[in-house]
Amino acid sequence: MEMNPTELKRTRVVLHADHVSNVSSIDFPQNFDNADDDMAWDFEKFKKNFKVVISRLQKDAIEFDLIGIDASIANAFRRCLIAEIPTMAIESVFVLGNSSIVHDEILAQRLGLVPIKADPRLFQFKAVDDDATDLNTLVFKMKVKAASKNSKVKAEPGDILSDENTNVLSKHLIWEPQGDQLDRLADDPPRPVHDDIVLAKMRPGQEIDLEVHCQKGIGKEHAKWSPVATASYRLLPEIQILAPITGNDAVKFQKCFTDGVIEVFKNSKGEREARVLNARRDTVSREVLRHKEFDGKVRLTRVRDHFIFNIESTGILPPQILFGEAVQVLINKAKRVKEALTELTGDMQIDQ
């Protein structure tokens, strides 16, 4: 169905060969000279149009569609996911002994980036002047020694027997429960998310002995606290064929897009004709707009209020939990703004 120019400008971002038009959102009152067109924001209308559709859910990744919101809100969710959801990460490293080739400060930096599987909702933030307690700190210890297989010295627990280079891995970080943590965290004991992260290499006779303290923080302070590997969104692509594309042009048209976007079928006249199969898979390369034979036959757009979100967790929390936490962070921000406005305005009534 052909869209009228006003609706196209309001709801679609249009792609051209050398530029993009309708970039800015203009969905607000009195933007058009149309007295019947009321674009004032209405909660009931928003609730009716807003949708969340999950299209893929895996252990550490999720893809879902947010439909019916503004780009500013979608971007706020993305920023909250990256920088404002708390996690537990290694903050302090106490090196008791290190005879490996890796310097203490480099080893500490590598340890800090190891994601720790611990539910941050069960811990408190630790201020600079606060004492470490079982409510704000997790303790891990690492004591590994590389020993030769042919050594006559009796091996001790934790020794790695090898005559070659020995890998010190994240699995060598052993949790040391403090206070009542053993009972409180028994169902899901704290541990590195991955056991096979290489932290250092040692030769026989070398040793690493250290203790680390994990604390609660957010990615805004340091990237090690960010709970996501990636958090991104894109607008839903839309491809409109304005005039029939048949014969050899149909095959060429199909090759201008990613596999699975366009299909060629036989129409009622027995001719090969192109049609859109799955515009969602389009990478929006705009290759089709380079070819003169398709001028006026195709329009590439993106739906302004339809966002395809992709979240990849570091493994600390499931991705569906992370998005719920991001929503809660944004709600808390809105509440703080409302409280501040209430203090400024006194007894004036503020709408919900």
Coordinates of C-alpha atoms in Angstrom, one line a residue:
M1 CA 0.0 0.0 0.0
E2 CA 1.3 3.4 -1.0
M3 CA 2.0 5.6 2.0
N4 CA 1.0 9.3 1.9
P5 CA 4.0 11.8 2.1
T6 CA 3.2 13.0 5.6
E7 CA 2.9 9.5 7.0
L8 CA 6.1 8.5 5.2
K9 CA 8.0 11.5 6.7
R10 CA 6.7 10.7 10.2
T11 CA 7.2 7.0 10.4
R12 CA 10.0 6.1 8.0
V13 CA 13.7 6.9 7.5
V14 CA 14.3 6.9 3.8
L15 CA 17.6 5.6 2.2
H16 CA 18.9 7.2 -1.0
A17 CA 22.1 6.3 -3.0
D18 CA 24.1 9.2 -1.5
H19 CA 22.2 10.3 1.6
V20 CA 19.5 9.5 4.2
S21 CA 16.4 11.6 4.7
N22 CA 13.7 11.9 7.4
V23 CA 16.4 11.3 10.0
S24 CA 14.9 13.4 12.8
S25 CA 11.8 12.4 14.7
I26 CA 9.0 14.9 14.1
D27 CA 6.2 13.1 15.9
F28 CA 5.0 16.0 18.1
P29 CA 2.0 18.4 18.1
Q30 CA 1.5 21.2 15.6
N31 CA 4.4 20.1 13.4
F32 CA 2.1 19.8 10.4
D33 CA -0.6 22.2 9.2
N34 CA -3.4 19.7 9.8
A35 CA -5.9 20.6 12.4
D36 CA -7.2 17.0 12.5
D37 CA -3.8 15.5 13.2
D38 CA -3.4 15.3 16.9
M39 CA 0.1 14.0 17.7
A40 CA 0.0 14.8 21.4
W41 CA 1.4 11.9 23.5
D42 CA -1.2 9.7 25.0
F43 CA -0.5 6.8 27.4
E44 CA -3.4 4.7 26.3
K45 CA -2.4 5.0 22.7
F46 CA 1.2 4.2 23.6
K47 CA 0.2 1.1 25.6
K48 CA -1.9 -0.1 22.7
N49 CA 0.9 0.2 20.1
F50 CA 3.9 -0.8 22.2
K51 CA 5.1 -4.4 21.8
V52 CA 8.1 -6.6 22.8
V53 CA 8.6 -9.6 20.6
I54 CA 11.4 -12.1 21.4
S55 CA 12.7 -13.7 18.3
R56 CA 15.8 -15.5 19.6
L57 CA 16.8 -16.5 23.2
Q58 CA 20.0 -18.4 24.0
K59 CA 22.0 -18.9 27.2
D60 CA 24.0 -15.7 26.8
A61 CA 22.3 -13.9 23.9
I62 CA 18.9 -12.5 23.1
E63 CA 17.3 -10.8 20.1
F64 CA 14.0 -9.1 20.5
D65 CA 11.9 -6.3 18.8
L66 CA 10.9 -3.1 20.7
I67 CA 8.0 -1.7 18.7
G68 CA 6.3 1.7 19.3
I69 CA 9.0 3.7 21.2
D70 CA 11.2 6.6 20.4
A71 CA 14.9 6.3 19.6
S72 CA 15.8 8.2 22.7
I73 CA 14.2 5.6 24.9
A74 CA 15.8 2.7 23.0
N75 CA 19.2 4.3 23.3
A76 CA 18.6 4.9 27.0
F77 CA 18.1 1.2 27.4
R78 CA 21.3 0.4 25.5
R79 CA 23.4 2.8 27.6
C80 CA 21.9 1.4 30.8
L81 CA 22.9 -2.1 29.7
I82 CA 26.5 -1.1 29.0
A83 CA 27.2 1.2 31.8
E84 CA 24.7 1.2 34.7
I85 CA 23.8 -2.4 35.6
P86 CA 25.9 -3.5 38.6
T87 CA 28.1 -6.6 38.6
M88 CA 30.8 -8.1 40.8
A89 CA 34.4 -7.8 39.5
I90 CA 37.9 -8.1 40.8
E91 CA 38.9 -4.8 42.3
S92 CA 41.9 -5.5 44.5
V93 CA 44.8 -8.0 43.9
F94 CA 47.2 -8.9 46.7
V95 CA 50.3 -10.6 45.3
L96 CA 52.1 -12.7 47.9
G97 CA 54.5 -14.3 45.4
N98 CA 55.0 -14.2 41.7
S99 CA 58.1 -15.6 40.0
S100 CA 56.5 -15.9 36.5
I101 CA 57.5 -13.7 33.6
V102 CA 54.2 -11.7 33.9
H103 CA 54.7 -8.6 36.0
D104 CA 52.5 -8.1 39.0
E105 CA 50.6 -5.1 37.6
I106 CA 50.0 -6.8 34.3
L107 CA 48.7 -9.9 36.0
A108 CA 46.4 -7.7 38.2
Q109 CA 45.0 -6.1 35.0
R110 CA 44.3 -9.4 33.4
L111 CA 42.6 -10.7 36.6
G112 CA 40.4 -7.6 36.7
L113 CA 38.9 -8.4 33.3
V114 CA 37.9 -12.0 34.3
P115 CA 34.0 -12.0 34.5
I116 CA 32.9 -13.4 37.9
K117 CA 29.7 -15.4 38.1
A118 CA 28.1 -14.0 41.1
D119 CA 24.6 -12.4 41.4
P120 CA 25.3 -8.7 42.2
R121 CA 21.8 -8.3 43.6
L122 CA 22.9 -10.2 46.6
F123 CA 25.7 -7.8 47.5
Q124 CA 26.1 -4.2 48.6
F125 CA 28.2 -1.4 47.1
K126 CA 31.4 -0.8 49.1
A127 CA 32.4 2.8 49.7
V128 CA 36.1 3.8 49.8
D129 CA 36.1 4.1 53.6
D130 CA 34.0 1.0 54.2
D131 CA 35.4 -2.2 55.7
A132 CA 35.3 -5.3 53.6
T133 CA 32.5 -7.6 54.8
D134 CA 30.7 -10.7 53.5
L135 CA 28.0 -8.5 52.2
N136 CA 30.2 -6.3 49.9
T137 CA 33.3 -8.5 49.1
L138 CA 34.1 -11.8 47.6
V139 CA 37.5 -13.4 48.2
F140 CA 39.3 -15.7 45.7
K141 CA 42.8 -17.2 46.2
M142 CA 45.2 -18.5 43.6
K143 CA 48.2 -20.6 44.6
V144 CA 49.7 -22.5 41.6
K145 CA 53.2 -23.8 41.1
A146 CA 54.7 -25.3 37.9
A147 CA 56.6 -28.5 38.8
S148 CA 58.5 -30.8 36.5
K149 CA 57.1 -34.3 35.9
N150 CA 60.5 -35.8 36.6
S151 CA 61.1 -33.8 39.8
K152 CA 62.0 -35.8 42.8
V153 CA 60.3 -33.3 45.1
K154 CA 56.8 -34.4 46.2
A155 CA 54.1 -32.5 44.4
E156 CA 51.7 -30.4 46.5
P157 CA 48.0 -29.7 46.0
G158 CA 47.7 -27.1 43.3
D159 CA 50.9 -27.9 41.6
I160 CA 50.8 -28.2 37.8
L161 CA 53.0 -31.0 36.6
S162 CA 54.5 -30.3 33.2
D163 CA 57.9 -30.2 31.5
E164 CA 56.5 -27.6 29.0
N165 CA 55.1 -24.1 29.4
T166 CA 52.3 -24.2 31.9
N167 CA 49.1 -22.2 31.5
V168 CA 47.7 -20.5 34.5
L169 CA 43.9 -20.4 34.0
S170 CA 40.9 -18.7 35.5
K171 CA 39.9 -22.0 37.0
H172 CA 42.8 -21.7 39.4
L173 CA 40.9 -18.9 41.2
I174 CA 39.4 -20.6 44.2
W175 CA 36.5 -19.0 46.1
E176 CA 37.1 -18.5 49.8
P177 CA 33.7 -18.0 51.6
Q178 CA 33.6 -15.3 54.2
G179 CA 31.0 -15.0 57.0
D180 CA 27.8 -16.7 56.0
Q181 CA 28.5 -16.7 52.3
L182 CA 28.8 -20.5 52.2
D183 CA 25.2 -20.9 53.2
R184 CA 23.9 -17.8 51.5
L185 CA 25.5 -18.6 48.1
A186 CA 25.4 -22.4 48.3
D187 CA 22.9 -22.8 45.4
D188 CA 25.2 -20.9 42.9
P189 CA 28.7 -20.6 44.3
P190 CA 30.8 -17.6 42.9
R191 CA 33.3 -18.6 40.3
P192 CA 34.8 -17.3 37.0
V193 CA 32.3 -17.4 34.2
H194 CA 34.9 -19.3 32.0
D195 CA 37.4 -21.8 33.4
D196 CA 39.8 -21.6 30.4
I197 CA 40.9 -17.9 30.4
V198 CA 44.7 -17.8 30.2
L199 CA 46.1 -15.5 32.8
A200 CA 49.8 -16.3 32.6
K201 CA 52.4 -18.9 31.5
M202 CA 55.0 -20.5 33.7
R203 CA 58.0 -22.7 33.4
P204 CA 58.8 -25.5 35.9
G205 CA 59.8 -24.0 39.2
Q206 CA 57.9 -20.8 38.9
E207 CA 55.0 -20.0 41.2
I208 CA 52.1 -17.5 41.6
D209 CA 50.5 -16.9 45.0
L210 CA 47.8 -14.2 45.4
E211 CA 44.5 -13.2 46.8
V212 CA 41.8 -11.1 45.0
H213 CA 38.8 -9.2 46.4
C214 CA 35.7 -8.7 44.2
Q215 CA 33.4 -5.7 44.7
K216 CA 30.2 -4.4 43.2
G217 CA 30.4 -1.7 40.6
I218 CA 29.0 -0.4 37.3
G219 CA 30.5 -0.1 33.8
K220 CA 30.4 3.7 34.0
E221 CA 33.3 3.4 36.5
H222 CA 35.2 0.7 34.6
A223 CA 34.5 -1.6 31.7
K224 CA 35.2 -4.7 33.8
W225 CA 31.9 -4.2 35.6
S226 CA 29.9 -4.0 32.3
P227 CA 27.6 -7.1 32.2
V228 CA 27.4 -7.2 28.4
A229 CA 29.8 -8.1 25.6
T230 CA 27.6 -6.2 23.1
A231 CA 24.3 -4.3 23.4
S232 CA 23.1 -2.8 20.1
Y233 CA 20.0 -2.1 18.1
R234 CA 19.0 -1.3 14.6
L235 CA 15.9 -0.1 12.9
L236 CA 13.8 -2.6 11.1
P237 CA 14.6 -2.5 7.3
E238 CA 11.7 -2.2 4.9
I239 CA 11.9 -2.8 1.1
Q240 CA 9.0 -1.7 -1.1
I241 CA 8.9 -2.8 -4.7
L242 CA 7.1 0.0 -6.5
A243 CA 6.9 -1.5 -10.0
P244 CA 7.3 -5.1 -11.2
I245 CA 10.9 -6.3 -11.6
T246 CA 11.0 -9.3 -14.0
G247 CA 13.2 -11.4 -16.2
N248 CA 17.0 -11.0 -15.8
D249 CA 16.5 -7.9 -13.8
A250 CA 14.7 -9.9 -11.2
V251 CA 17.8 -12.1 -10.7
K252 CA 20.1 -9.1 -10.7
F253 CA 17.8 -7.5 -8.1
Q254 CA 18.0 -10.5 -5.9
K255 CA 21.8 -10.5 -6.0
C256 CA 21.8 -6.9 -4.7
F257 CA 20.7 -8.1 -1.3
T258 CA 21.8 -10.6 1.4
D259 CA 20.7 -14.2 0.8
G260 CA 17.1 -14.7 1.9
V261 CA 15.9 -11.1 1.5
I262 CA 14.6 -11.4 -2.0
E263 CA 13.1 -14.4 -3.8
V264 CA 12.5 -14.9 -7.5
F265 CA 9.2 -16.6 -8.5
K266 CA 7.2 -17.3 -11.6
N267 CA 4.2 -15.0 -11.9
S268 CA 0.9 -15.7 -13.6
K269 CA 2.5 -14.9 -17.0
G270 CA 5.2 -17.4 -16.5
E271 CA 7.9 -14.7 -16.1
R272 CA 10.5 -14.6 -13.4
E273 CA 9.6 -11.8 -10.9
A274 CA 11.2 -10.5 -7.7
R275 CA 9.4 -10.1 -4.4
V276 CA 10.4 -9.4 -0.8
L277 CA 10.9 -12.6 1.2
N278 CA 12.4 -11.3 4.5
A279 CA 13.4 -7.7 4.7
R280 CA 14.6 -8.2 8.3
R281 CA 17.7 -9.9 7.0
D282 CA 18.8 -6.9 4.9
T283 CA 22.1 -5.4 5.9
V284 CA 21.0 -2.1 4.2
S285 CA 24.1 -2.0 1.9
R286 CA 22.1 0.1 -0.6
E287 CA 23.8 -1.8 -3.5
V288 CA 20.5 -1.8 -5.4
L289 CA 20.4 2.0 -5.6
R290 CA 23.6 2.0 -7.6
H291 CA 21.9 0.4 -10.6
K292 CA 20.0 2.7 -13.0
E293 CA 17.6 0.0 -14.1
F294 CA 16.0 0.0 -10.7
D295 CA 15.4 3.7 -10.4
G296 CA 11.8 4.4 -9.4
K297 CA 11.1 0.6 -8.9
V298 CA 12.3 0.2 -5.3
R299 CA 12.2 2.2 -2.1
L300 CA 14.4 1.4 0.9
T301 CA 13.2 2.6 4.3
R302 CA 13.6 1.9 7.9
V303 CA 10.7 1.9 10.4
R304 CA 11.4 4.7 12.8
D305 CA 9.8 3.2 15.9
H306 CA 10.7 -0.5 15.4
F307 CA 14.0 -1.5 17.0
I308 CA 15.8 -4.9 16.7
F309 CA 17.8 -5.3 19.9
N310 CA 20.7 -7.7 20.3
I311 CA 22.2 -8.3 23.8
E312 CA 25.1 -10.6 24.4
S313 CA 25.8 -11.2 28.1
T314 CA 29.3 -11.8 29.5
G315 CA 27.7 -14.7 31.3
I316 CA 27.3 -13.1 34.7
L317 CA 23.5 -12.7 34.3
P318 CA 21.1 -14.1 31.7
P319 CA 20.4 -11.6 28.9
Q320 CA 16.7 -11.5 29.6
I321 CA 17.4 -10.5 33.2
L322 CA 19.8 -7.8 32.0
F323 CA 17.1 -6.1 30.0
G324 CA 14.8 -6.2 33.0
E325 CA 17.5 -4.6 35.1
A326 CA 18.1 -1.9 32.4
V327 CA 14.4 -1.0 32.5
Q328 CA 14.5 -0.8 36.3
V329 CA 17.5 1.5 36.1
L330 CA 15.6 3.9 33.8
I331 CA 12.5 3.8 36.0
N332 CA 14.7 4.7 39.0
K333 CA 16.1 7.7 37.0
A334 CA 12.6 8.9 36.2
K335 CA 11.6 8.6 39.8
R336 CA 14.6 10.7 40.9
V337 CA 13.7 13.4 38.3
K338 CA 10.1 13.5 39.5
E339 CA 11.3 13.8 43.2
A340 CA 13.6 16.7 42.2
L341 CA 10.7 18.4 40.3
T342 CA 8.5 17.9 43.3
E343 CA 11.0 19.6 45.6
L344 CA 11.4 22.5 43.1
T345 CA 7.7 23.1 42.6
G346 CA 6.4 22.5 46.1
D347 CA 2.7 21.9 46.2
M348 CA 2.2 22.1 42.5
Q349 CA 0.6 19.0 41.0
I350 CA 2.8 16.9 38.7
D351 CA 1.2 14.4 36.4
Q352 CA 2.3 10.8 36.6

